[in-house]
């Protein structure tokens, strides 16, 4: 292949002769495949409809699609509005201020900073306040079965001191997450979706959907665990209610006691109240356990009943929720009354009452081996330490997102979410801290470690109150899960990111019935499976993953401090959010590094799926702001000084205005875009595709926008990493002078101008074209730009055409080395990797050609370039001048 690249000069040939050897290529004609793919883009104003570009399924590349109606945005290009004034203009009757009718944003991604719609609602739906909308759901989710069954055992194992540290450690994580949640929730109007909405608008749709779906699965499966816990407790308290005969199993081999999660199956340990001493070791007697069929039948019935309550809407939930919460709070009150009225060996052996002696004895930890049921056993297989207790206790502080999950049903999200969430978090944390002190002073360590239902033993006036509290607390938590999970799924579907979720969409203010049925179906499936000991640890990971996403969102927004970041909640700082995110990931690895990896892998798979199959949308997320600030900082750090040769990257300015005619609606020569790709090493670097539109700017502004869209679409179609720019100027010369002077910023200005050689200027007798062409080259020289002129562009190969032969360079030594660099960049492309470089050097007759050849070879060797050097001798310029004068 002969060299078609001419650096800094113009060839005197009128047309490129077809090569004698090698592959021949056809010029671009109206029926070319690339032309046909782009021919459906029509010129016109921005108001005209553009047909999408269709590509045959048998082509190697997918064509672009240019449509005025974007998948995730408004149909027409609106002017930038920092605040959504449309609804305010409508309600004040100021429509005459604008000449066009604005459509109010209908989805979360349109008008993110827009205030709530001020138009009078047609139907007033039921909205929840801080107490019933946030505080009660959070309290119901946080205060659960672990407090009743596991908490006294944790105090006995870790001691009072480390138990206080454990509660403070886990509580600090959720408290910092609540602060981050409060800051993001008060930064503008918050729509449905809760944590998904907050994370998605801060970290982008891909991250938001991946974490949101994981959080949805966590809530859905947790609902089944809560239901099974309630059923297990009921069948333990009332054995006669069992339909099938129970199984006589030793509680020590019950493998459903999950050590690292919400573990509703902890209720299986109820039967361990009956204990004996065997050789000084406390062991459990064989107990009657409920049949798995009873668990399945009752679990399905309860799930269906809870589903009917959720179908009743917000009103029904408001009426039922207090009925679940009040007995729970009353049972906690009865436990504290029982603590104060207890005394030595009353109401059971091992209880000392509020004793300073017991407090001192139980202050230190007593980590030891236990059997699978948690009973101390020197030959046990489970060894407990602080890390294991973190995994056991942390589910007792989860549930802080229960209020934000129903954000669409709140009257004032900016007030209710911070106040309700923080109040529930602080209330339960204080309850746990006080309980540690009281339980540690109440009984001996042996009693704390062996009596798993110590809370029921000491409850005043009788233990049944605690059983009722356990059942209602688990049912209340299940109700909140079945209420929040469908709304979360509906919010993800409404954003129209994944088409597969379109079935779960709901209208504004509507109830997510289909999403509720799907959530109930998942719960019923989990209830039927029953043994979820491998799934339940992942649920806790999903919760921690969501908390980490909220903290990272607040950290990013706080650190960037964009003008739109103005939360009403002032008590926040990026360092607190970073600490909260660090605690989340630390707790995940403390619980189980294997389940942490599984959870992160699942979230990554969902992220990849969304990025491939999802509809892209610009939500103004924090990453875009970070990229913007990083670009500004990098641009300032580069300064205005000349770039060092080692850091030099080609930034080509591709002049798309054709010398001649191109097929209709093709904004750039197809082969010119292919050549631009060959000028960058492994695609690194930026290309700027520019074209000039003759005319007046005011009259042609809309046409320029349409042409810019078409050119940008074509760039994406050709897989070129670059940007498109259209300049309106009175003529081509003035337009190019403006481009070459102003295009780019600082050291990111274009350093190479690439354009096509005008082969047609003599054939079509275009008298003005040579002057314009030479004038453009002069402008480039004045602007200190390198010039690359491509001749015979119609025959330039595409990326799928393999080339063989040589790349011939007639090297002008003082060209700065650009031609040598371009030849090396060509070799990095797959289509040119089989070619070799030949460098032709010009020498005078009286010079030592062999020495010149050796010097050039040494020079190329030092530059790590492999090329064959050929020296061509010619008469000196002075001798040619003398001959000319003699003639």
XYZ file of N, CA, C and O in Angstrom, residues 216-386:
684
model
N -34.800 -4.666 47.445
C -36.146 -5.230 47.291
C -36.145 -6.719 47.620
O -37.017 -7.205 48.352
N -35.181 -7.464 47.084
C -35.107 -8.893 47.385
C -34.883 -9.134 48.864
O -35.464 -10.061 49.451
N -34.035 -8.301 49.480
C -33.813 -8.442 50.912
C -35.085 -8.249 51.714
O -35.379 -9.024 52.643
N -35.868 -7.232 51.369
C -37.126 -6.997 52.089
C -38.138 -8.099 51.833
O -38.875 -8.510 52.742
N -38.202 -8.587 50.601
C -39.186 -9.623 50.276
C -38.882 -10.926 51.011
O -39.774 -11.546 51.604
N -37.613 -11.348 50.985
C -37.249 -12.594 51.665
C -37.328 -12.423 53.176
O -37.726 -13.343 53.904
N -36.970 -11.228 53.676
C -37.078 -10.985 55.116
C -38.517 -11.107 55.584
O -38.784 -11.560 56.704
N -39.469 -10.701 54.728
C -40.871 -10.857 55.097
C -41.233 -12.304 55.363
O -41.977 -12.618 56.307
N -40.713 -13.228 54.552
C -40.995 -14.650 54.782
C -40.352 -15.134 56.072
O -40.931 -15.960 56.796
N -39.158 -14.616 56.397
C -38.517 -15.021 57.642
C -39.305 -14.533 58.849
O -39.434 -15.252 59.854
N -39.811 -13.334 58.771
C -40.645 -12.825 59.858
C -41.892 -13.681 60.034
O -42.306 -13.997 61.159
N -42.520 -14.066 58.926
C -43.725 -14.901 58.995
C -43.399 -16.256 59.626
O -44.134 -16.747 60.507
N -42.304 -16.872 59.221
C -41.932 -18.156 59.795
C -41.612 -18.039 61.280
O -41.913 -18.941 62.069
N -41.011 -16.924 61.670
C -40.739 -16.701 63.088
C -42.016 -16.613 63.899
O -42.115 -17.174 65.009
N -43.023 -15.893 63.362
C -44.302 -15.782 64.072
C -44.991 -17.139 64.173
O -45.530 -17.506 65.232
N -44.984 -17.896 63.080
C -45.623 -19.212 63.093
C -44.912 -20.151 64.056
O -45.545 -20.888 64.831
N -43.577 -20.134 64.047
C -42.814 -20.998 64.945
C -43.122 -20.680 66.403
O -43.307 -21.575 67.238
N -43.201 -19.393 66.716
C -43.489 -18.980 68.086
C -44.891 -19.440 68.502
O -45.109 -19.939 69.617
N -45.857 -19.268 67.604
C -47.235 -19.661 67.904
C -47.337 -21.164 68.137
O -47.980 -21.621 69.099
N -46.706 -21.958 67.303
C -46.787 -23.412 67.455
C -46.026 -23.890 68.682
O -46.375 -24.934 69.257
N -44.996 -23.158 69.094
C -44.305 -23.513 70.325
C -45.164 -23.216 71.546
O -45.200 -23.973 72.514
N -45.878 -22.082 71.480
C -46.714 -21.695 72.616
C -47.990 -22.529 72.680
O -48.495 -22.822 73.774
N -48.522 -22.901 71.520
C -49.768 -23.678 71.463
C -49.509 -24.931 70.618
O -49.834 -24.981 69.426
N -48.932 -25.970 71.194
C -48.621 -27.183 70.407
C -49.850 -27.861 69.837
O -49.761 -28.520 68.792
N -51.006 -27.692 70.495
C -52.220 -28.357 70.013
C -52.688 -27.793 68.680
O -53.522 -28.412 67.997
N -52.204 -26.623 68.303
C -52.627 -26.025 67.044
C -51.991 -26.699 65.848
O -52.376 -26.434 64.696
N -51.026 -27.575 66.066
C -50.367 -28.250 64.960
C -51.273 -29.237 64.267
O -52.016 -29.991 64.910
N -51.268 -29.225 62.965
C -52.100 -30.136 62.180
C -51.400 -31.475 62.017
O -52.020 -32.536 62.128
N -50.110 -31.411 61.745
C -49.334 -32.644 61.571
C -48.542 -32.925 62.842
O -48.298 -32.052 63.670
N -48.123 -34.182 62.976
C -47.378 -34.576 64.160
C -45.960 -34.015 64.091
O -45.289 -34.096 63.072
N -45.521 -33.458 65.175
C -44.184 -32.884 65.220
C -43.122 -33.960 65.229
O -43.375 -35.141 65.442
N -41.878 -33.523 65.007
C -40.745 -34.422 64.955
C -39.938 -34.311 66.235
O -39.658 -33.223 66.716
N -39.551 -35.441 66.790
C -38.765 -35.459 68.013
C -37.289 -35.314 67.651
O -36.637 -36.255 67.251
N -36.772 -34.104 67.763
C -35.414 -33.812 67.359
C -34.648 -33.207 68.516
O -35.199 -32.468 69.322
N -33.412 -33.549 68.597
C -32.547 -32.903 69.572
C -32.229 -31.506 69.056
O -31.812 -31.317 67.928
N -32.431 -30.527 69.893
C -32.287 -29.146 69.434
C -30.872 -28.810 69.024
O -30.639 -27.841 68.325
N -29.923 -29.638 69.485
C -28.542 -29.318 69.134
C -28.253 -29.544 67.668
O -27.292 -29.011 67.145
N -29.058 -30.369 66.990
C -28.770 -30.633 65.590
C -29.675 -29.811 64.685
O -29.761 -30.070 63.489
N -30.356 -28.838 65.256
C -31.208 -27.973 64.437
C -30.297 -27.015 63.675
O -29.684 -26.147 64.266
N -30.193 -27.211 62.397
C -29.253 -26.431 61.597
C -29.862 -25.134 61.076
O -29.182 -24.379 60.387
N -31.103 -24.881 61.381
C -31.719 -23.682 60.844
C -31.410 -22.453 61.658
O -31.867 -21.375 61.326
N -30.646 -22.614 62.729
C -30.263 -21.453 63.524
C -29.143 -20.740 62.788
O -28.008 -21.173 62.809
N -29.455 -19.711 62.120
C -28.485 -18.993 61.309
C -27.736 -18.030 62.195
O -28.325 -17.251 62.936
N -26.416 -18.095 62.153
C -25.604 -17.322 63.076
C -25.396 -15.897 62.614
O -25.007 -15.048 63.397
N -25.631 -15.615 61.338
C -25.185 -14.351 60.805
C -26.313 -13.521 60.233
O -26.079 -12.728 59.346
N -27.519 -13.699 60.674
C -28.543 -12.918 60.006
C -29.732 -12.649 60.891
O -29.717 -12.862 62.080
N -30.779 -12.153 60.242
C -32.004 -11.812 60.947
C -32.508 -13.033 61.688
O -33.081 -12.952 62.746
N -32.274 -14.173 61.092
C -32.441 -15.475 61.720
C -33.712 -15.586 62.536
O -33.704 -15.707 63.742
N -34.811 -15.509 61.828
C -36.080 -15.724 62.496
C -36.144 -17.133 63.064
O -36.908 -17.423 63.977
N -35.293 -18.029 62.547
C -35.300 -19.393 63.032
C -34.713 -19.496 64.433
O -34.620 -20.578 64.982
N -34.313 -18.382 64.994
C -33.898 -18.413 66.386
C -35.056 -18.865 67.290
O -34.849 -19.296 68.410
N -36.246 -18.709 66.775
C -37.397 -19.182 67.541
C -37.344 -20.685 67.780
O -38.018 -21.204 68.672
N -36.538 -21.393 67.014
C -36.416 -22.830 67.237
C -35.799 -23.144 68.588
O -35.871 -24.270 69.056
N -35.159 -22.152 69.192
C -34.494 -22.394 70.458
C -35.437 -22.267 71.659
O -34.994 -22.318 72.790
N -36.717 -22.039 71.404
C -37.631 -21.884 72.532
C -37.621 -23.119 73.432
O -37.734 -23.019 74.640
N -37.525 -24.291 72.853
C -37.611 -25.516 73.634
C -36.424 -25.749 74.532
O -36.436 -26.689 75.318
N -35.407 -24.899 74.438
C -34.216 -25.100 75.237
C -34.384 -24.614 76.673
O -33.417 -24.532 77.411
N -35.580 -24.244 77.063
C -35.792 -23.881 78.461
C -35.599 -25.112 79.360
O -35.229 -25.009 80.514
N -35.857 -26.297 78.830
C -35.695 -27.529 79.592
C -34.266 -28.015 79.424
O -33.875 -28.453 78.352
N -33.470 -27.901 80.489
C -32.059 -28.238 80.407
C -31.689 -29.161 81.555
O -32.362 -29.227 82.584
N -30.606 -29.928 81.372
C -30.084 -30.811 82.408
C -28.581 -30.686 82.447
O -27.963 -30.137 81.554
N -27.993 -31.213 83.508
C -26.539 -31.219 83.672
C -26.033 -32.633 83.417
O -26.477 -33.588 84.048
N -25.115 -32.777 82.485
C -24.510 -34.068 82.188
C -23.004 -33.899 82.299
O -22.391 -33.216 81.480
N -22.428 -34.503 83.336
C -20.981 -34.385 83.574
C -20.533 -32.932 83.674
O -19.499 -32.535 83.166
N -21.387 -32.143 84.298
C -21.041 -30.741 84.494
C -21.287 -29.871 83.287
O -21.029 -28.677 83.325
N -21.775 -30.418 82.206
C -22.015 -29.638 80.993
C -23.511 -29.496 80.778
O -24.253 -30.476 80.842
N -23.915 -28.269 80.513
C -25.326 -28.019 80.275
C -25.699 -28.508 78.889
O -25.093 -28.116 77.892
N -26.707 -29.366 78.813
C -27.157 -29.900 77.527
C -28.654 -29.744 77.422
O -29.346 -29.481 78.403
N -29.164 -29.930 76.232
C -30.593 -29.777 75.982
C -31.250 -31.135 75.885
O -30.682 -32.088 75.351
N -32.439 -31.195 76.417
C -33.218 -32.421 76.332
C -33.896 -32.499 74.964
O -34.118 -31.486 74.324
N -34.201 -33.709 74.520
C -34.975 -33.829 73.288
C -36.306 -33.103 73.429
O -36.965 -33.189 74.457
N -36.692 -32.367 72.364
C -37.910 -31.555 72.416
C -38.746 -31.865 71.184
O -38.272 -32.404 70.197
N -39.974 -31.507 71.307
C -40.918 -31.711 70.210
C -40.920 -30.457 69.345
O -41.243 -29.365 69.817
N -40.528 -30.567 68.104
C -40.476 -29.409 67.207
C -41.660 -29.446 66.267
O -42.135 -30.518 65.886
N -42.149 -28.270 65.860
C -43.291 -28.244 64.941
C -42.944 -28.879 63.606
O -41.802 -28.857 63.159
N -43.949 -29.443 63.004
C -43.772 -30.059 61.692
C -43.528 -28.982 60.636
O -44.081 -27.880 60.685
N -42.685 -29.287 59.654
C -42.414 -28.338 58.568
C -43.673 -28.072 57.749
O -43.849 -26.976 57.203
N -44.559 -29.066 57.679
C -45.811 -28.846 56.951
C -46.693 -27.839 57.669
O -47.384 -27.031 57.022
N -46.701 -27.880 58.998
C -47.443 -26.864 59.753
C -46.868 -25.469 59.498
O -47.618 -24.500 59.337
N -45.558 -25.380 59.484
C -44.921 -24.087 59.204
C -45.318 -23.568 57.825
O -45.607 -22.379 57.656
N -45.367 -24.456 56.852
C -45.709 -24.029 55.499
C -47.162 -23.593 55.393
O -47.479 -22.552 54.817
N -48.065 -24.387 55.966
C -49.493 -24.071 55.846
C -49.818 -22.766 56.566
O -50.445 -21.849 55.995
N -49.415 -22.677 57.834
C -49.702 -21.450 58.571
C -48.972 -20.247 57.951
O -49.489 -19.129 57.938
N -47.742 -20.460 57.452
C -47.005 -19.368 56.836
C -47.694 -18.831 55.603
O -47.772 -17.613 55.393
N -48.217 -19.726 54.766
C -48.930 -19.277 53.564
C -50.195 -18.519 53.938
O -50.515 -17.466 53.355
N -50.923 -19.021 54.939
C -52.169 -18.352 55.355
C -51.870 -16.951 55.878
O -52.546 -15.970 55.515
N -50.870 -16.825 56.723
C -50.543 -15.514 57.286
C -50.048 -14.563 56.200
O -50.397 -13.369 56.183
N -49.258 -15.061 55.267
C -48.785 -14.197 54.174
C -49.947 -13.674 53.353
O -49.977 -12.490 52.971
N -50.925 -14.525 53.082
C -52.100 -14.087 52.305
C -52.897 -13.043 53.088
O -53.355 -12.034 52.530
N -53.058 -13.263 54.405
C -53.798 -12.285 55.216
C -53.076 -10.938 55.235
O -53.708 -9.882 55.098
N -51.762 -10.952 55.404
C -51.004 -9.698 55.377
C -51.091 -9.032 54.012
O -51.132 -7.799 53.919
N -51.123 -9.847 52.962
C -51.245 -9.299 51.613
C -52.576 -8.583 51.438
O -52.652 -7.520 50.810
N -53.658 -9.133 52.013
C -54.961 -8.470 51.947
C -54.925 -7.130 52.680
O -55.533 -6.149 52.242
N -54.212 -7.084 53.801
C -54.095 -5.820 54.535
C -53.360 -4.779 53.691
O -53.761 -3.615 53.616
N -52.281 -5.209 53.030
C -51.531 -4.280 52.178
C -52.388 -3.832 51.010
O -52.338 -2.666 50.591
N -53.221 -4.718 50.466
C -54.115 -4.345 49.372
C -55.125 -3.287 49.814
O -55.642 -2.549 48.982
N -55.406 -3.238 51.095
C -56.339 -2.226 51.582
C -55.815 -0.814 51.508
O -56.579 0.138 51.714
N -54.547 -0.651 51.246
C -53.988 0.684 51.066
C -53.488 1.295 52.358
O -53.389 0.641 53.412
N -53.161 2.575 52.273
C -52.566 3.290 53.395
C -53.516 3.350 54.584
O -53.102 3.237 55.740
N -54.809 3.530 54.316
C -55.776 3.616 55.414
C -55.778 2.337 56.239
O -55.740 2.379 57.475
N -55.841 1.209 55.563
C -55.875 -0.059 56.273
C -54.588 -0.289 57.056
O -54.607 -0.750 58.208
N -53.451 0.041 56.465
C -52.178 -0.144 57.154
C -52.104 0.733 58.387
O -51.607 0.324 59.443
N -52.597 1.960 58.292
C -52.593 2.863 59.445
C -53.429 2.320 60.599
O -53.111 2.540 61.775
N -54.489 1.626 60.259
C -55.344 1.093 61.316
C -54.753 -0.165 61.956
O -54.924 -0.397 63.152
N -54.071 -0.968 61.164
C -53.572 -2.241 61.661
C -52.238 -2.094 62.369
O -51.957 -2.787 63.357
N -51.378 -1.189 61.886
C -50.021 -1.073 62.427
C -49.991 -0.846 63.933
O -49.203 -1.495 64.641
N -50.812 0.061 64.498
C -50.786 0.222 65.966
C -51.186 -1.036 66.715
O -50.684 -1.291 67.819
N -52.078 -1.847 66.103
C -52.495 -3.071 66.768
C -51.338 -4.051 66.910
O -51.320 -4.878 67.832
N -50.360 -3.972 66.006
C -49.169 -4.815 66.115
C -48.134 -4.202 67.042
O -47.411 -4.921 67.745
N -48.015 -2.884 67.050
C -46.933 -2.239 67.791
C -47.243 -2.091 69.277
O -46.364 -2.296 70.130
N -48.473 -1.742 69.624
C -48.797 -1.462 71.024
C -48.554 -2.684 71.919
O -47.923 -2.567 72.981
N -48.998 -3.894 71.542
C -48.665 -5.057 72.400
C -47.163 -5.298 72.510
O -46.689 -5.776 73.544
N -46.411 -4.992 71.469
C -44.957 -5.167 71.535
C -44.362 -4.229 72.578
O -43.539 -4.635 73.420
N -44.752 -2.963 72.520
C -44.255 -2.004 73.505
C -44.714 -2.378 74.918
O -43.961 -2.221 75.889
N -45.925 -2.906 75.012
C -46.419 -3.314 76.326
C -45.609 -4.499 76.860
O -45.317 -4.574 78.066
N -45.239 -5.424 75.970
C -44.427 -6.563 76.423
C -43.052 -6.091 76.891
O -42.520 -6.621 77.882
N -42.466 -5.114 76.224
C -41.181 -4.560 76.674
C -41.352 -3.902 78.042
O -40.503 -4.047 78.942
N -42.452 -3.205 78.207
C -42.737 -2.578 79.501
C -42.874 -3.636 80.598
O -42.350 -3.466 81.712
N -43.548 -4.745 80.287
C -43.707 -5.822 81.268
C -42.362 -6.469 81.601
O -42.141 -6.907 82.748
N -41.448 -6.546 80.634
C -40.123 -7.092 80.902
C -39.387 -6.216 81.909
O -38.764 -6.710 82.865
N -39.455 -4.905 81.745
C -38.776 -4.003 82.678
C -39.426 -4.032 84.062
O -38.727 -3.944 85.081
N -40.759 -4.169 84.086
C -41.420 -4.301 85.392
C -40.946 -5.587 86.074
O -40.649 -5.608 87.283
N -40.852 -6.672 85.300
C -40.382 -7.935 85.865
C -38.949 -7.833 86.370
O -38.585 -8.492 87.356
N -38.108 -7.031 85.732
C -36.728 -6.853 86.181
C -36.692 -6.232 87.572
O -35.925 -6.658 88.461
N -37.531 -5.245 87.783
C -37.507 -4.536 89.066
C -38.163 -5.336 90.189
O -37.816 -5.160 91.358
N -39.121 -6.207 89.863
C -39.789 -6.966 90.919
C -39.098 -8.299 91.188
O -39.438 -8.989 92.164
N -38.143 -8.687 90.344
C -37.454 -9.974 90.543
C -36.506 -9.881 91.735
O -35.964 -8.824 92.051
N -36.301 -11.030 92.375
C -35.326 -11.108 93.459
C -34.673 -12.477 93.393
O -34.924 -13.249 92.455
N -33.858 -12.802 94.366
C -33.034 -14.011 94.306
C -33.901 -15.257 94.125
O -34.845 -15.482 94.888
N -33.541 -16.039 93.085
C -34.222 -17.288 92.736
C -35.719 -17.099 92.490
O -36.510 -18.041 92.655
N -36.078 -15.888 92.116
C -37.478 -15.638 91.749
C -37.484 -14.759 90.497
O -36.784 -13.732 90.474
N -38.199 -15.152 89.474
C -39.159 -16.256 89.376
C -38.534 -17.579 88.976
O -39.272 -18.541 88.726
N -37.189 -17.657 88.882
C -36.559 -18.931 88.532
C -35.169 -18.969 89.144
O -34.606 -17.944 89.532
N -34.635 -20.160 89.232
C -33.292 -20.318 89.780
C -32.272 -19.640 88.859
O -32.345 -19.767 87.637
N -31.314 -18.951 89.453
C -30.296 -18.246 88.688
C -30.566 -16.779 88.544
O -29.681 -16.014 88.130
N -31.756 -16.339 88.873
C -32.097 -14.915 88.815
C -31.776 -14.301 90.169
O -32.232 -14.783 91.216
N -30.986 -13.219 90.164
C -30.544 -12.587 91.411
C -31.242 -11.276 91.690
O -31.012 -10.677 92.739
N -32.077 -10.815 90.752
C -32.596 -9.472 90.906
C -31.516 -8.460 90.541
O -30.431 -8.806 90.055
N -31.787 -7.185 90.759
C -30.812 -6.145 90.443
C -29.690 -6.207 91.479
O -29.785 -5.634 92.566
N -28.610 -6.920 91.100
C -27.526 -7.182 92.035
C -26.225 -6.602 91.503
O -25.860 -6.808 90.333
N -25.505 -5.885 92.384
C -24.197 -5.352 92.025
C -23.191 -6.477 91.826
O -22.282 -6.380 90.998
N -23.363 -7.551 92.602
C -22.481 -8.707 92.464
C -22.602 -9.321 91.075
O -21.607 -9.627 90.407
N -23.825 -9.488 90.607
C -24.047 -10.035 89.259
C -23.505 -9.076 88.199
O -22.949 -9.501 87.178
N -23.629 -7.796 88.471
C -23.130 -6.805 87.521
C -21.615 -6.941 87.359
O -21.089 -6.916 86.242
N -20.908 -7.070 88.488
C -19.448 -7.209 88.424
C -19.049 -8.537 87.787
O -18.097 -8.613 87.011
N -19.804 -9.592 88.111
C -19.468 -10.904 87.578
C -19.660 -10.959 86.060
O -18.890 -11.608 85.340
N -20.682 -10.283 85.611
C -21.013 -10.322 84.180
C -20.371 -9.194 83.378
O -20.692 -9.028 82.195
N -19.479 -8.411 83.951
C -18.896 -7.280 83.221
C -17.962 -7.771 82.101
O -18.008 -7.252 80.995
N -17.144 -8.734 82.383
C -16.203 -9.234 81.375
C -16.840 -10.256 80.459
O -17.926 -10.784 80.711
N -16.144 -10.545 79.375
C -16.657 -11.492 78.385
C -16.304 -12.925 78.789
O -15.398 -13.159 79.588
N -17.013 -13.877 78.213
C -16.756 -15.297 78.463
C -16.993 -16.072 77.168
O -17.898 -16.890 77.053
N -16.153 -15.750 76.145
C -16.302 -16.427 74.864
C -15.879 -17.883 74.994
O -14.848 -18.186 75.602
N -16.662 -18.777 74.402
C -16.413 -20.207 74.555
C -17.066 -20.969 73.419
O -17.771 -20.391 72.574
N -16.832 -22.279 73.429
C -17.449 -23.156 72.432
C -18.879 -23.465 72.853
O -19.180 -23.621 74.036
N -19.746 -23.564 71.846
C -21.133 -23.970 72.099
C -21.534 -24.976 71.028
O -20.869 -25.120 69.994
N -22.644 -25.666 71.301
C -23.197 -26.513 70.257
C -23.977 -25.642 69.272
O -24.024 -24.427 69.392
N -24.595 -26.277 68.309
C -25.291 -25.518 67.271
C -26.471 -24.724 67.813
O -26.937 -23.786 67.159
N -26.963 -25.099 68.969
C -28.089 -24.388 69.561
C -27.649 -23.251 70.466
O -28.481 -22.549 71.022
N -26.342 -23.051 70.652
C -25.852 -21.959 71.481
C -25.612 -22.309 72.918
O -25.264 -21.438 73.717
N -25.800 -23.578 73.325
C -25.569 -23.995 74.700
C -24.070 -24.241 74.906
O -23.435 -24.909 74.095
N -23.462 -23.689 75.971
C -22.025 -23.915 76.208
C -21.682 -25.397 76.243
O -22.323 -26.183 76.941
N -20.682 -25.767 75.463
C -20.266 -27.157 75.360
C -18.793 -27.181 74.983
O -18.421 -26.709 73.901
N -17.924 -27.697 75.890
C -16.481 -27.726 75.552
C -16.184 -28.487 74.287
O -15.177 -28.233 73.621
N -17.048 -29.428 73.904
C -16.831 -30.190 72.688
C -17.640 -29.647 71.520
O -17.748 -30.295 70.476
N -18.200 -28.468 71.684
C -18.992 -27.870 70.621
C -18.150 -27.454 69.425
O -16.934 -27.293 69.505
N -18.808 -27.259 68.309
C -18.121 -26.927 67.067
C -18.144 -25.433 66.752
O -17.479 -25.004 65.804
N -18.899 -24.672 67.510
C -19.032 -23.242 67.227
C -18.322 -22.461 68.314
O -18.613 -22.638 69.503
N -17.384 -21.599 67.877
C -16.691 -20.737 68.840
C -17.135 -19.299 68.590
O -17.106 -18.795 67.466
N -17.529 -18.647 69.676
C -18.064 -17.296 69.587
C -17.003 -16.274 69.971
O -16.264 -16.472 70.919
N -16.957 -15.190 69.202
C -16.118 -14.050 69.531
C -16.878 -12.776 69.175
O -18.055 -12.826 68.787
N -16.209 -11.647 69.301
C -16.896 -10.375 69.071
C -17.377 -10.258 67.624
O -18.478 -9.750 67.375
